[in-house]
Amino acid sequence: MFKLLKNVELYTPEYAGKQDILIAFDKIAQISESIDTSMSLQAEIRDCSDMFAFPGFIDQHVHITGGGGEQGPKSIIGPLDAAELIKAGITTVVGILGDDGVGKSMQGLLMKARSLDADGLTAYTYTGNYGVPPVTITGRVLTDIAIIDKVIGAGEIAISDFRSSYPTRDELAKLAHEAVTGGMLGRKAGVVHLHVGDGKSGLQPLVDLLEATDFPVSMFVPTHLNRNKNLFEQALQYHSNGGSIDLTAGENTDDGISVPECLSRLINMGTGLENVTVSSDGNGSGAGDSQTEVGSVMALFNDFRTAVMDNGLPLPQVLKTVTENVARVLKLYPAKGRIAVGSDADILMVGKASLMPEMLISRGNILLEGGNVISIPN
Ligand code: ZN
């Protein structure tokens, strides 16, 4: 019921020095320089003096039921094991279908999200696939978001990609209306999560929509914006106009720009990383359009680590792109995305020397310890 983490060096994501953290059930109950529970509570105590504590990572773009399928049935990727997310320090995940709304279904996605919850994580989904109109559960994006607890937005809807349906401005407007209204009725983010392909027009369809309508810019989350250099230039412009931009971890192609490099550029330009998020595209077809390998959710942690250790970027700022910023975009903040009293007890602890995941606590349960995954009883 009670867990006490002693002497951990805390990033909330802001640096907060050496602290003790008391967890009660699934929440963070107290944070202070010295907590003594011996007189009042039976707490499980861990000495964490060789670890940093971060909020659990939030990955808003994961093919939890498996992506692929674009090279025929043999290329369909299977469902993601919770252990992969746990080893990667991810405590909150948003599952997506991707292109394949035939081999995979929204019902399957929803059930997989429930299964990840049972494994101790927090899982959500978007409703839809690449094409417009998208596949849904109830027949409408609006109703899915309004009444299905786990559905927090529409996505991933494709634009500027030969696999997209090239939605017209009116079609995108209708979709945005469904998402924003469903979000209002269901008290969700109601975001439209947009897969942006390598197509000629890049972000332009979204920019045109925003110019012609009054939808709040914050409800759109275009992703894969580091997949080619022109698109990243467009993304910088879009971001400077107040838009949120999502980068895909593990990008290592000649055309693309890696996440650590993108973050370096944003910081060096003085733009900062507010409204910048990173997701893994995990368990879909591999990074860089390689259709042969399966993308790993670990790419998210690897890029975070490289940005801090090799590129020397400020840890709190980089950490926000996979925690607080994502929680804000998805309106999960302040329950998610920070370590503070009253927030969910989602804590990733990494070795100070290795900067690798050592312990993961999700909704108060220890799911990883000493690098080993621990399954919780169902
Ligand atoms: Zn995509």
Coordinates of C-alpha atoms and ligand atoms in Angstrom, one line a residue:
M1 CA 0.0 0.0 0.0
F2 CA 2.8 2.4 1.0
K3 CA 6.2 2.7 -0.6
L4 CA 9.0 5.0 0.4
L5 CA 11.7 5.9 -2.1
K6 CA 14.7 7.3 -0.1
N7 CA 17.4 9.7 -1.2
V8 CA 16.4 9.8 -4.9
E9 CA 17.7 12.7 -7.1
L10 CA 14.5 14.1 -8.5
Y11 CA 13.5 15.6 -11.8
T12 CA 9.9 16.6 -11.6
P13 CA 10.8 17.2 -14.7
E14 CA 12.5 20.3 -13.2
Y15 CA 15.5 19.5 -11.1
A16 CA 14.4 19.2 -7.4
G17 CA 17.5 17.8 -5.7
K18 CA 17.7 14.9 -3.3
Q19 CA 14.3 13.9 -2.0
D20 CA 12.2 11.1 -0.4
I21 CA 9.0 10.2 -2.2
L22 CA 6.1 8.5 -0.3
I23 CA 3.6 6.6 -2.5
A24 CA 0.2 5.7 -1.0
F25 CA -1.7 3.2 -3.2
D26 CA -1.5 4.6 -6.7
K27 CA -0.7 8.3 -5.9
I28 CA 2.3 10.3 -4.8
A29 CA 1.5 11.3 -1.2
Q30 CA 4.5 13.2 0.0
I31 CA 7.8 14.6 -1.3
S32 CA 10.3 16.0 1.1
E33 CA 14.0 15.9 2.1
S34 CA 13.4 13.4 4.8
I35 CA 10.3 11.2 5.4
D36 CA 10.2 8.9 8.4
T37 CA 7.3 6.4 8.3
S38 CA 8.6 4.1 11.0
M39 CA 6.2 5.5 13.7
S40 CA 3.0 5.5 11.6
L41 CA 3.0 3.5 8.4
Q42 CA 4.1 0.1 7.3
A43 CA 5.9 1.2 4.1
E44 CA 8.0 -0.8 1.8
I45 CA 11.3 1.1 1.7
R46 CA 13.8 1.3 -1.1
D47 CA 17.2 3.2 -1.0
C48 CA 17.4 5.0 -4.3
S49 CA 20.6 7.0 -3.6
D50 CA 22.2 5.9 -6.8
M51 CA 19.2 6.8 -9.0
F52 CA 17.5 9.7 -10.7
A53 CA 13.7 9.7 -10.6
F54 CA 11.8 11.0 -13.6
P55 CA 8.0 11.0 -14.4
G56 CA 7.1 7.8 -16.3
F57 CA 7.4 8.4 -20.0
I58 CA 4.3 9.0 -22.1
D59 CA 4.3 7.5 -25.6
Q60 CA 1.4 8.9 -27.7
H61 CA 2.0 6.9 -30.9
V62 CA 2.3 3.1 -30.4
H63 CA 0.9 0.3 -32.6
I64 CA -0.1 -1.7 -29.5
T65 CA -2.0 -4.3 -31.6
G66 CA 0.8 -4.3 -34.2
G67 CA 1.2 -2.2 -37.4
G68 CA 2.6 -3.4 -40.7
G69 CA 0.4 -5.3 -43.1
E70 CA 1.4 -3.1 -46.0
Q71 CA 3.5 -5.9 -47.6
G72 CA 0.6 -8.3 -47.5
P73 CA -0.7 -10.5 -44.7
K74 CA 2.7 -12.0 -43.9
S75 CA 3.9 -8.5 -42.9
I76 CA 1.3 -8.0 -40.2
I77 CA 3.0 -7.3 -36.9
G78 CA 1.6 -9.0 -33.7
P79 CA 0.5 -7.3 -30.5
L80 CA 3.0 -5.5 -28.3
D81 CA 4.0 -7.2 -25.0
A82 CA 3.6 -4.9 -22.0
A83 CA 7.2 -5.9 -21.0
E84 CA 8.5 -3.9 -24.0
L85 CA 6.9 -0.7 -22.7
I86 CA 8.0 -1.4 -19.1
K87 CA 11.6 -2.0 -20.1
A88 CA 11.5 1.3 -22.0
G89 CA 10.3 3.3 -19.0
I90 CA 6.9 4.0 -20.5
T91 CA 3.9 4.1 -18.0
T92 CA 1.3 5.8 -20.3
V93 CA 0.7 4.8 -23.9
V94 CA -1.7 5.8 -26.6
G95 CA -2.5 2.9 -29.0
I96 CA -3.2 3.5 -32.7
L97 CA -4.2 1.4 -35.6
G98 CA -2.1 3.0 -38.4
D99 CA -2.8 2.2 -42.0
D100 CA -4.5 -1.1 -41.6
G101 CA -8.1 -0.8 -40.6
V102 CA -8.8 -4.3 -42.1
G103 CA -6.4 -6.7 -40.4
K104 CA -6.8 -4.8 -37.1
S105 CA -9.9 -3.3 -35.6
M106 CA -10.8 -0.5 -33.2
Q107 CA -12.4 -3.2 -31.0
G108 CA -9.1 -5.1 -30.9
L109 CA -7.3 -1.9 -30.1
L110 CA -9.6 -1.1 -27.2
M111 CA -9.3 -4.6 -25.8
K112 CA -5.5 -4.4 -26.0
A113 CA -5.5 -1.1 -24.2
R114 CA -7.6 -2.7 -21.4
S115 CA -5.1 -5.6 -21.3
L116 CA -2.2 -3.1 -20.9
D117 CA -4.1 -1.5 -18.0
A118 CA -4.4 -4.9 -16.4
D119 CA -0.6 -5.2 -16.8
G120 CA -0.3 -2.1 -14.6
L121 CA 0.2 0.6 -17.3
T122 CA -2.2 3.4 -18.3
A123 CA -3.4 3.0 -21.9
Y124 CA -5.6 5.1 -24.2
T125 CA -6.4 5.0 -27.8
Y126 CA -7.3 7.3 -30.7
T127 CA -10.1 6.3 -33.0
G128 CA -9.5 5.9 -36.7
N129 CA -6.9 4.8 -39.2
Y130 CA -5.1 6.6 -42.1
G131 CA -8.2 7.1 -44.3
V132 CA -11.1 9.6 -44.0
P133 CA -13.7 8.7 -43.1
P134 CA -11.8 6.7 -40.5
V135 CA -12.8 3.4 -38.9
T136 CA -14.6 3.8 -35.6
I137 CA -16.4 1.7 -33.0
T138 CA -19.7 3.5 -32.8
G139 CA -19.8 4.7 -36.4
R140 CA -18.7 8.3 -35.4
V141 CA -15.5 9.8 -34.2
L142 CA -17.6 12.2 -32.0
T143 CA -19.5 9.4 -30.2
D144 CA -16.3 7.2 -29.8
I145 CA -14.5 10.1 -28.0
A146 CA -17.6 11.2 -26.1
I147 CA -18.6 7.9 -24.6
I148 CA -15.7 5.4 -24.7
D149 CA -13.5 6.0 -21.7
K150 CA -10.2 5.1 -23.4
V151 CA -10.7 7.0 -26.7
I152 CA -9.1 10.5 -26.3
G153 CA -8.9 11.7 -29.9
A154 CA -8.9 10.8 -33.6
G155 CA -5.8 9.3 -35.3
E156 CA -3.6 8.5 -36.8
I157 CA -5.2 10.3 -39.8
A158 CA -2.9 10.5 -42.8
I159 CA -2.2 13.6 -44.9
S160 CA 0.4 14.2 -47.6
D161 CA 1.1 10.5 -48.1
F162 CA 0.2 8.2 -51.0
R163 CA -1.4 6.0 -48.5
S164 CA -3.6 8.8 -47.2
S165 CA -7.1 9.5 -48.7
Y166 CA -5.9 13.1 -49.4
P167 CA -8.7 14.5 -47.2
T168 CA -10.1 17.8 -48.5
R169 CA -10.3 20.8 -46.3
D170 CA -14.0 20.2 -45.7
E171 CA -13.3 16.6 -44.8
L172 CA -10.6 17.6 -42.3
A173 CA -12.9 20.3 -40.9
K174 CA -15.7 17.8 -40.3
L175 CA -13.2 15.4 -38.6
A176 CA -11.9 18.3 -36.4
H177 CA -15.5 19.2 -35.5
E178 CA -16.2 15.5 -34.5
A179 CA -13.0 15.4 -32.4
V180 CA -13.3 18.7 -30.6
T181 CA -17.0 18.2 -29.9
G182 CA -16.5 14.6 -28.7
G183 CA -13.7 15.9 -26.5
M184 CA -15.9 18.6 -25.0
L185 CA -18.7 16.2 -24.3
G186 CA -16.5 13.5 -22.9
R187 CA -14.1 15.9 -21.2
K188 CA -11.1 14.6 -23.2
A189 CA -8.4 16.2 -25.2
G190 CA -10.3 15.5 -28.4
V191 CA -7.0 15.9 -30.4
V192 CA -6.6 15.1 -34.1
H193 CA -3.3 13.1 -34.3
L194 CA -2.1 13.5 -37.9
H195 CA 0.4 11.2 -39.6
V196 CA 2.2 13.4 -42.0
G197 CA 3.9 11.5 -44.9
D198 CA 6.7 12.3 -47.3
G199 CA 4.2 13.8 -49.8
K200 CA 4.7 17.1 -51.6
S201 CA 2.4 19.2 -49.5
G202 CA 3.7 18.3 -46.1
L203 CA 2.0 20.3 -43.4
Q204 CA 0.1 22.5 -45.8
P205 CA -3.3 20.8 -45.6
L206 CA -3.3 21.5 -41.8
V207 CA -2.0 25.1 -42.2
D208 CA -4.8 25.7 -44.8
L209 CA -7.4 24.3 -42.4
L210 CA -6.3 26.5 -39.6
E211 CA -6.3 29.6 -41.8
A212 CA -9.8 28.9 -43.0
T213 CA -11.4 27.9 -39.7
D214 CA -11.4 28.7 -36.0
F215 CA -10.4 25.4 -34.6
P216 CA -7.9 25.8 -31.7
V217 CA -4.4 25.0 -33.0
S218 CA -3.7 23.0 -29.8
M219 CA -6.1 20.3 -30.8
F220 CA -3.9 19.2 -33.7
V221 CA -0.8 17.0 -33.2
P222 CA 1.0 16.4 -36.5
T223 CA 3.6 13.7 -36.2
H224 CA 6.7 12.2 -38.0
L225 CA 7.8 15.8 -38.7
N226 CA 11.5 14.9 -38.7
R227 CA 11.1 12.3 -41.5
N228 CA 12.5 14.7 -44.1
K229 CA 14.3 18.0 -44.1
N230 CA 11.7 20.1 -45.9
L231 CA 9.0 18.8 -43.5
F232 CA 11.1 19.8 -40.5
E233 CA 11.5 23.3 -41.9
Q234 CA 7.7 23.5 -42.2
A235 CA 7.4 22.1 -38.7
L236 CA 9.7 24.9 -37.3
Q237 CA 7.4 27.5 -38.9
Y238 CA 4.3 25.8 -37.7
H239 CA 5.7 25.6 -34.2
S240 CA 6.7 29.2 -34.1
N241 CA 3.1 30.0 -34.9
G242 CA 2.0 28.2 -31.7
G243 CA 1.4 24.7 -33.1
S244 CA 2.4 21.5 -31.3
I245 CA 4.9 19.3 -33.1
D246 CA 5.6 15.6 -32.6
L247 CA 8.9 14.0 -33.6
T248 CA 9.4 10.3 -34.2
A249 CA 12.2 8.6 -32.2
G250 CA 14.6 6.3 -33.9
E251 CA 14.8 8.3 -37.1
N252 CA 18.1 7.4 -38.7
T253 CA 17.6 7.7 -42.5
D254 CA 19.6 10.0 -44.8
D255 CA 16.4 12.0 -45.6
G256 CA 15.4 12.4 -42.0
I257 CA 16.8 14.2 -38.9
S258 CA 17.3 12.4 -35.7
V259 CA 15.4 13.5 -32.6
P260 CA 18.5 14.6 -30.7
E261 CA 19.5 16.7 -33.7
C262 CA 16.0 18.3 -34.0
L263 CA 16.0 19.1 -30.2
S264 CA 19.5 20.6 -30.5
R265 CA 18.4 22.8 -33.3
L266 CA 15.2 24.0 -31.5
I267 CA 17.2 24.8 -28.3
N268 CA 20.1 26.6 -30.2
M269 CA 17.6 28.7 -32.2
G270 CA 16.2 29.9 -28.9
T271 CA 12.8 28.5 -29.7
G272 CA 12.8 26.1 -26.8
L273 CA 10.9 22.8 -26.5
E274 CA 7.5 24.0 -25.3
N275 CA 4.8 22.3 -27.4
V276 CA 7.4 19.8 -28.7
T277 CA 6.8 16.1 -28.0
V278 CA 8.5 12.9 -29.1
S279 CA 6.8 9.5 -29.7
S280 CA 8.2 6.1 -30.7
D281 CA 5.9 4.8 -33.5
G282 CA 6.8 1.6 -31.8
N283 CA 5.6 -1.9 -33.0
G284 CA 4.9 -0.5 -36.5
S285 CA 6.9 -1.1 -39.5
G286 CA 10.5 0.0 -38.9
A287 CA 11.9 3.5 -38.8
G288 CA 12.8 5.2 -42.0
D289 CA 10.2 3.4 -44.1
S290 CA 12.1 0.2 -43.8
Q291 CA 9.2 -2.2 -44.1
T292 CA 11.2 -5.2 -42.9
E293 CA 12.0 -4.5 -39.2
V294 CA 9.6 -3.7 -36.4
G295 CA 10.0 -0.3 -34.8
S296 CA 10.9 -0.5 -31.1
V297 CA 9.3 1.5 -28.3
M298 CA 12.8 1.6 -26.7
A299 CA 13.8 4.1 -29.4
L300 CA 12.0 6.8 -27.3
F301 CA 14.3 6.2 -24.3
N302 CA 17.4 5.8 -26.5
D303 CA 16.8 9.2 -28.2
F304 CA 16.2 10.8 -24.8
R305 CA 19.5 9.3 -23.5
T306 CA 21.5 10.3 -26.6
A307 CA 20.1 13.9 -26.5
V308 CA 21.3 14.2 -22.8
M309 CA 24.5 12.2 -22.8
D310 CA 25.9 12.7 -26.3
N311 CA 24.4 16.0 -27.4
G312 CA 24.7 17.5 -23.9
L313 CA 21.1 19.0 -23.9
P314 CA 19.6 20.2 -20.7
L315 CA 17.9 17.1 -19.0
P316 CA 14.7 18.8 -17.7
Q317 CA 13.9 20.3 -21.2
V318 CA 14.4 17.0 -23.0
L319 CA 12.6 15.1 -20.3
K320 CA 9.5 17.3 -20.8
T321 CA 9.2 16.2 -24.4
V322 CA 8.4 12.7 -23.3
T323 CA 6.5 13.5 -20.1
E324 CA 5.0 16.9 -19.2
N325 CA 4.6 18.3 -22.7
V326 CA 2.8 15.1 -23.9
A327 CA 0.5 15.1 -20.8
R328 CA -0.4 18.7 -21.5
V329 CA -1.2 18.1 -25.2
L330 CA -3.4 15.1 -24.3
K331 CA -4.9 16.9 -21.3
L332 CA -3.7 14.2 -18.9
Y333 CA -1.8 16.8 -16.9
P334 CA -1.4 17.1 -13.9
A335 CA -2.3 13.5 -13.0
K336 CA 0.3 12.4 -15.6
G337 CA 3.6 13.8 -16.7
R338 CA 5.0 15.1 -13.5
I339 CA 6.2 14.0 -10.1
A340 CA 4.2 16.0 -7.5
V341 CA 1.9 15.3 -4.5
G342 CA -1.5 14.2 -5.8
S343 CA -0.2 13.0 -9.2
D344 CA -0.3 9.3 -10.2
A345 CA 2.6 7.3 -8.9
D346 CA 4.2 6.8 -12.3
I347 CA 8.0 7.0 -11.7
L348 CA 10.9 5.9 -13.8
M349 CA 14.2 5.5 -12.0
V350 CA 17.4 5.3 -13.9
G351 CA 21.0 4.6 -12.8
K352 CA 23.0 7.8 -12.3
A353 CA 26.0 6.4 -14.0
S354 CA 24.4 4.4 -16.8
L355 CA 21.3 6.5 -17.3
M356 CA 19.4 3.3 -18.1
P357 CA 16.1 2.2 -16.6
E358 CA 16.5 0.4 -13.3
M359 CA 13.1 0.7 -11.7
L360 CA 9.6 1.5 -13.0
I361 CA 6.6 2.3 -10.8
S362 CA 3.3 2.6 -12.5
R363 CA 0.1 3.6 -10.6
G364 CA 2.0 2.6 -7.5
N365 CA 3.0 -0.9 -8.6
I366 CA 6.7 -1.8 -9.2
L367 CA 6.8 -3.2 -12.7
L368 CA 10.6 -3.1 -13.2
E369 CA 13.3 -3.7 -10.6
G370 CA 17.1 -4.1 -11.2
G371 CA 16.2 -4.1 -14.9
N372 CA 13.9 -7.1 -14.5
V373 CA 10.2 -6.9 -15.4
I374 CA 7.8 -7.9 -12.6
S375 CA 4.3 -9.0 -13.6
I376 CA 1.5 -8.0 -11.2
P377 CA -1.2 -10.5 -10.4
N378 CA -4.5 -10.0 -12.3
Ligands
ZN1 ZN 2.3 7.1 -38.9

